[in-house]
């Protein structure tokens, strides 16, 4: 039996990413700066920030225009390489 293939993404498209890291006053700003390098033109309405119940972690959800696999891979790698990001979904 073969594994079902993941659905093919048609680029360009709207793409939502969620970035989780330690809560800090500049965490959202930092995430937006990194994302803007790969997907410029994010508007305030495309950003949602949620803090964990104890306030230790922050989750930043952004809607970007994804142009291809290479762009998304580079974006994820830059966020993870920062040392400030725990997870990118």
Backbone as JSON Lines, residues from 0, in Angstrom:
{"i":0,"aa":"X","n":[0.84,-1.18,0.0],"ca":[0.0,0.0,0.0],"c":[0.89,1.24,0.0]}
{"i":1,"aa":"X","n":[0.6,2.19,-0.86],"ca":[1.42,3.4,-0.94],"c":[0.86,4.48,-0.03]}
{"i":2,"aa":"X","n":[1.78,5.31,0.46],"ca":[1.4,6.44,1.32],"c":[0.71,7.49,0.47]}
{"i":3,"aa":"X","n":[-0.36,8.1,0.97],"ca":[-0.97,9.18,0.2],"c":[-0.02,10.37,0.15]}
{"i":4,"aa":"X","n":[0.04,11.02,-1.0],"ca":[0.94,12.18,-1.14],"c":[0.29,13.41,-0.54]}
{"i":5,"aa":"X","n":[1.14,14.28,0.01],"ca":[0.65,15.55,0.53],"c":[0.08,16.35,-0.62]}
{"i":6,"aa":"X","n":[-0.97,17.12,-0.37],"ca":[-1.53,17.9,-1.47],"c":[-0.5,18.89,-2.01]}
{"i":7,"aa":"X","n":[-0.48,19.04,-3.3],"ca":[0.46,19.95,-3.96],"c":[-0.04,21.39,-3.75]}
{"i":8,"aa":"X","n":[0.87,22.24,-3.32],"ca":[0.51,23.65,-3.11],"c":[0.73,24.4,-4.42]}
{"i":9,"aa":"X","n":[-0.26,25.18,-4.8],"ca":[-0.14,26.0,-6.01],"c":[0.38,27.37,-5.61]}
{"i":10,"aa":"X","n":[1.55,27.73,-6.12],"ca":[2.16,29.03,-5.81],"c":[1.88,30.0,-6.93]}
{"i":11,"aa":"X","n":[1.82,31.29,-6.69],"ca":[1.78,31.95,-5.37],"c":[0.42,31.75,-4.7]}
{"i":12,"aa":"X","n":[0.44,31.8,-3.36],"ca":[-0.8,31.63,-2.61],"c":[-0.67,32.27,-1.23]}
{"i":13,"aa":"X","n":[-1.82,32.53,-0.61],"ca":[-1.81,32.98,0.78],"c":[-1.39,31.79,1.62]}
{"i":14,"aa":"X","n":[-0.51,32.01,2.6],"ca":[0.03,30.92,3.4],"c":[0.14,31.42,4.83]}
{"i":15,"aa":"X","n":[-0.39,30.66,5.77],"ca":[-0.35,31.07,7.17],"c":[0.75,30.3,7.89]}
{"i":16,"aa":"X","n":[1.61,31.04,8.6],"ca":[2.63,30.39,9.43],"c":[2.42,30.84,10.87]}
{"i":17,"aa":"X","n":[2.8,29.95,11.78],"ca":[2.71,30.26,13.2],"c":[4.11,30.05,13.79]}
{"i":18,"aa":"X","n":[4.59,31.07,14.49],"ca":[5.94,31.06,15.05],"c":[5.81,31.14,16.57]}
{"i":19,"aa":"X","n":[6.4,30.17,17.27],"ca":[6.3,30.12,18.73],"c":[7.69,30.27,19.34]}
{"i":20,"aa":"X","n":[7.77,31.16,20.33],"ca":[9.05,31.38,21.01],"c":[8.82,31.93,22.4]}
{"i":21,"aa":"X","n":[9.92,32.19,23.11],"ca":[9.81,32.77,24.45],"c":[9.23,34.17,24.34]}
{"i":22,"aa":"X","n":[8.32,34.49,25.23],"ca":[7.71,35.82,25.23],"c":[8.78,36.87,25.54]}
{"i":23,"aa":"X","n":[8.8,37.93,24.76],"ca":[9.72,39.04,24.98],"c":[9.07,40.27,24.34]}
{"i":24,"aa":"X","n":[9.37,41.47,24.86],"ca":[8.74,42.67,24.32],"c":[8.94,42.85,22.81]}
{"i":25,"aa":"X","n":[10.08,42.35,22.29],"ca":[10.38,42.56,20.87],"c":[10.18,41.31,20.01]}
{"i":26,"aa":"X","n":[9.57,40.25,20.57],"ca":[9.47,38.99,19.82],"c":[8.65,39.15,18.53]}
{"i":27,"aa":"X","n":[7.51,39.8,18.62],"ca":[6.66,39.97,17.43],"c":[7.4,40.78,16.37]}
{"i":28,"aa":"X","n":[8.02,41.86,16.79],"ca":[8.78,42.71,15.88],"c":[9.91,41.91,15.2]}
{"i":29,"aa":"X","n":[10.6,41.09,15.99],"ca":[11.68,40.26,15.46],"c":[11.14,39.29,14.39]}
{"i":30,"aa":"X","n":[10.04,38.61,14.69],"ca":[9.45,37.64,13.75],"c":[9.04,38.35,12.46]}
{"i":31,"aa":"X","n":[8.38,39.49,12.59],"ca":[7.93,40.23,11.41],"c":[9.13,40.66,10.55]}
{"i":32,"aa":"X","n":[10.22,41.11,11.19],"ca":[11.42,41.52,10.45],"c":[11.98,40.37,9.63]}
{"i":33,"aa":"X","n":[12.09,39.19,10.24],"ca":[12.63,38.02,9.54],"c":[11.7,37.62,8.39]}
{"i":34,"aa":"X","n":[10.41,37.57,8.66],"ca":[9.44,37.17,7.64],"c":[9.44,38.17,6.48]}
{"i":35,"aa":"X","n":[9.53,39.47,6.79],"ca":[9.54,40.51,5.75],"c":[10.7,40.34,4.77]}
{"i":36,"aa":"X","n":[11.82,39.78,5.24],"ca":[12.97,39.56,4.35],"c":[12.63,38.54,3.26]}
{"i":37,"aa":"X","n":[11.73,37.63,3.56],"ca":[11.37,36.57,2.61],"c":[10.03,36.81,1.93]}
{"i":38,"aa":"X","n":[9.14,37.51,2.61],"ca":[7.79,37.76,2.08],"c":[7.37,39.19,2.43]}
{"i":39,"aa":"X","n":[7.9,40.17,1.69],"ca":[7.59,41.57,2.0],"c":[6.11,41.9,1.81]}
{"i":40,"aa":"X","n":[5.68,42.93,2.53],"ca":[4.32,43.42,2.35],"c":[3.3,42.91,3.33]}
{"i":41,"aa":"X","n":[3.74,42.48,4.51],"ca":[2.81,42.0,5.53],"c":[2.09,43.21,6.12]}
{"i":42,"aa":"X","n":[0.78,43.1,6.27],"ca":[0.04,44.21,6.88],"c":[-0.32,43.83,8.32]}
{"i":43,"aa":"X","n":[-0.6,44.86,9.12],"ca":[-0.97,44.65,10.53],"c":[-2.13,43.66,10.67]}
{"i":44,"aa":"X","n":[-3.06,43.7,9.71],"ca":[-4.24,42.82,9.8],"c":[-3.91,41.36,9.54]}
{"i":45,"aa":"X","n":[-2.69,41.09,9.02],"ca":[-2.27,39.71,8.75],"c":[-1.5,39.09,9.91]}
{"i":46,"aa":"X","n":[-1.42,39.82,11.03],"ca":[-0.63,39.36,12.18],"c":[-1.54,39.17,13.4]}
{"i":47,"aa":"X","n":[-1.43,38.0,14.02],"ca":[-2.16,37.73,15.26],"c":[-1.16,37.24,16.3]}
{"i":48,"aa":"X","n":[-1.18,37.85,17.48],"ca":[-0.25,37.47,18.55],"c":[-1.06,36.92,19.73]}
{"i":49,"aa":"X","n":[-0.62,35.75,20.23],"ca":[-1.27,35.14,21.38],"c":[-0.2,34.75,22.39]}
{"i":50,"aa":"X","n":[-0.39,35.13,23.65],"ca":[0.54,34.72,24.7],"c":[0.0,33.49,25.39]}
{"i":51,"aa":"X","n":[0.92,32.66,25.9],"ca":[0.49,31.47,26.63],"c":[-0.18,31.88,27.95]}
{"i":52,"aa":"X","n":[-0.89,30.95,28.57],"ca":[-1.65,31.28,29.78],"c":[-0.76,31.79,30.91]}
{"i":53,"aa":"X","n":[0.47,31.31,31.01],"ca":[1.38,31.77,32.06],"c":[2.29,32.9,31.56]}
{"i":54,"aa":"X","n":[2.16,33.26,30.28],"ca":[2.93,34.38,29.74],"c":[4.38,34.07,29.42]}
{"i":55,"aa":"X","n":[4.77,32.79,29.41],"ca":[6.16,32.44,29.12],"c":[6.44,32.39,27.62]}
{"i":56,"aa":"X","n":[5.43,32.04,26.84],"ca":[5.61,31.88,25.4],"c":[4.69,32.82,24.63]}
{"i":57,"aa":"X","n":[5.11,33.1,23.42],"ca":[4.31,33.95,22.55],"c":[4.19,33.25,21.2]}
{"i":58,"aa":"X","n":[3.0,33.34,20.62],"ca":[2.74,32.74,19.32],"c":[2.35,33.85,18.36]}
{"i":59,"aa":"X","n":[3.09,33.94,17.26],"ca":[2.82,34.97,16.25],"c":[2.35,34.26,14.99]}
{"i":60,"aa":"X","n":[1.12,34.55,14.59],"ca":[0.57,33.95,13.37],"c":[0.54,35.03,12.3]}
{"i":61,"aa":"X","n":[1.08,34.7,11.12],"ca":[1.15,35.66,10.03],"c":[0.63,35.05,8.75]}
{"i":62,"aa":"X","n":[-0.03,35.87,7.95],"ca":[-0.44,35.43,6.61],"c":[0.48,36.1,5.61]}
{"i":63,"aa":"X","n":[1.14,35.29,4.8],"ca":[2.07,35.8,3.8],"c":[1.62,35.34,2.42]}
{"i":64,"aa":"X","n":[2.25,35.9,1.4],"ca":[2.06,35.39,0.05],"c":[3.28,34.51,-0.23]}
{"i":65,"aa":"X","n":[3.04,33.2,-0.3],"ca":[4.13,32.25,-0.55],"c":[4.35,32.15,-2.05]}
{"i":66,"aa":"X","n":[5.62,32.22,-2.45],"ca":[5.94,32.18,-3.88],"c":[6.55,30.86,-4.31]}
{"i":67,"aa":"X","n":[6.96,30.03,-3.34],"ca":[7.53,28.74,-3.72],"c":[8.13,28.02,-2.53]}
{"i":68,"aa":"X","n":[8.45,26.75,-2.75],"ca":[9.04,25.9,-1.7],"c":[10.35,26.49,-1.17]}
{"i":69,"aa":"X","n":[11.17,27.0,-2.07],"ca":[12.48,27.53,-1.67],"c":[12.32,28.7,-0.7]}
{"i":70,"aa":"X","n":[11.36,29.59,-0.99],"ca":[11.1,30.74,-0.12],"c":[10.69,30.26,1.28]}
{"i":71,"aa":"X","n":[9.77,29.31,1.35],"ca":[9.28,28.82,2.64],"c":[10.4,28.13,3.41]}
{"i":72,"aa":"X","n":[11.2,27.33,2.73],"ca":[12.31,26.62,3.39],"c":[13.3,27.62,3.98]}
{"i":73,"aa":"X","n":[13.67,28.64,3.21],"ca":[14.62,29.66,3.68],"c":[14.05,30.43,4.86]}
{"i":74,"aa":"X","n":[12.76,30.75,4.79],"ca":[12.1,31.47,5.88],"c":[12.12,30.65,7.16]}
{"i":75,"aa":"X","n":[11.72,29.38,7.08],"ca":[11.71,28.51,8.25],"c":[13.11,28.37,8.83]}
{"i":76,"aa":"X","n":[14.13,28.2,7.95],"ca":[15.51,28.04,8.43],"c":[16.01,29.29,9.14]}
{"i":77,"aa":"X","n":[15.71,30.47,8.6],"ca":[16.15,31.72,9.23],"c":[15.5,31.91,10.6]}
{"i":78,"aa":"X","n":[14.22,31.59,10.7],"ca":[13.52,31.73,11.98],"c":[14.13,30.77,13.01]}
{"i":79,"aa":"X","n":[14.34,29.52,12.63],"ca":[14.88,28.53,13.57],"c":[16.34,28.85,13.94]}
{"i":80,"aa":"X","n":[17.11,29.35,13.0],"ca":[18.53,29.65,13.25],"c":[18.72,30.79,14.24]}
{"i":81,"aa":"X","n":[17.69,31.58,14.46],"ca":[17.8,32.74,15.35],"c":[18.05,32.35,16.8]}
{"i":82,"aa":"X","n":[17.63,31.13,17.17],"ca":[17.75,30.7,18.56],"c":[16.6,31.2,19.42]}
{"i":83,"aa":"X","n":[15.76,32.08,18.89],"ca":[14.64,32.64,19.67],"c":[13.34,31.89,19.4]}
{"i":84,"aa":"X","n":[13.33,31.08,18.36],"ca":[12.09,30.42,17.92],"c":[12.13,28.94,18.32]}
{"i":85,"aa":"X","n":[11.06,28.5,18.98],"ca":[10.97,27.08,19.38],"c":[10.36,26.23,18.27]}
{"i":86,"aa":"X","n":[9.35,26.78,17.6],"ca":[8.62,26.02,16.61],"c":[8.09,26.92,15.52]}
{"i":87,"aa":"X","n":[8.07,26.38,14.29],"ca":[7.42,27.07,13.17],"c":[6.43,26.07,12.58]}
{"i":88,"aa":"X","n":[5.17,26.46,12.54],"ca":[4.13,25.57,12.02],"c":[3.52,26.17,10.77]}
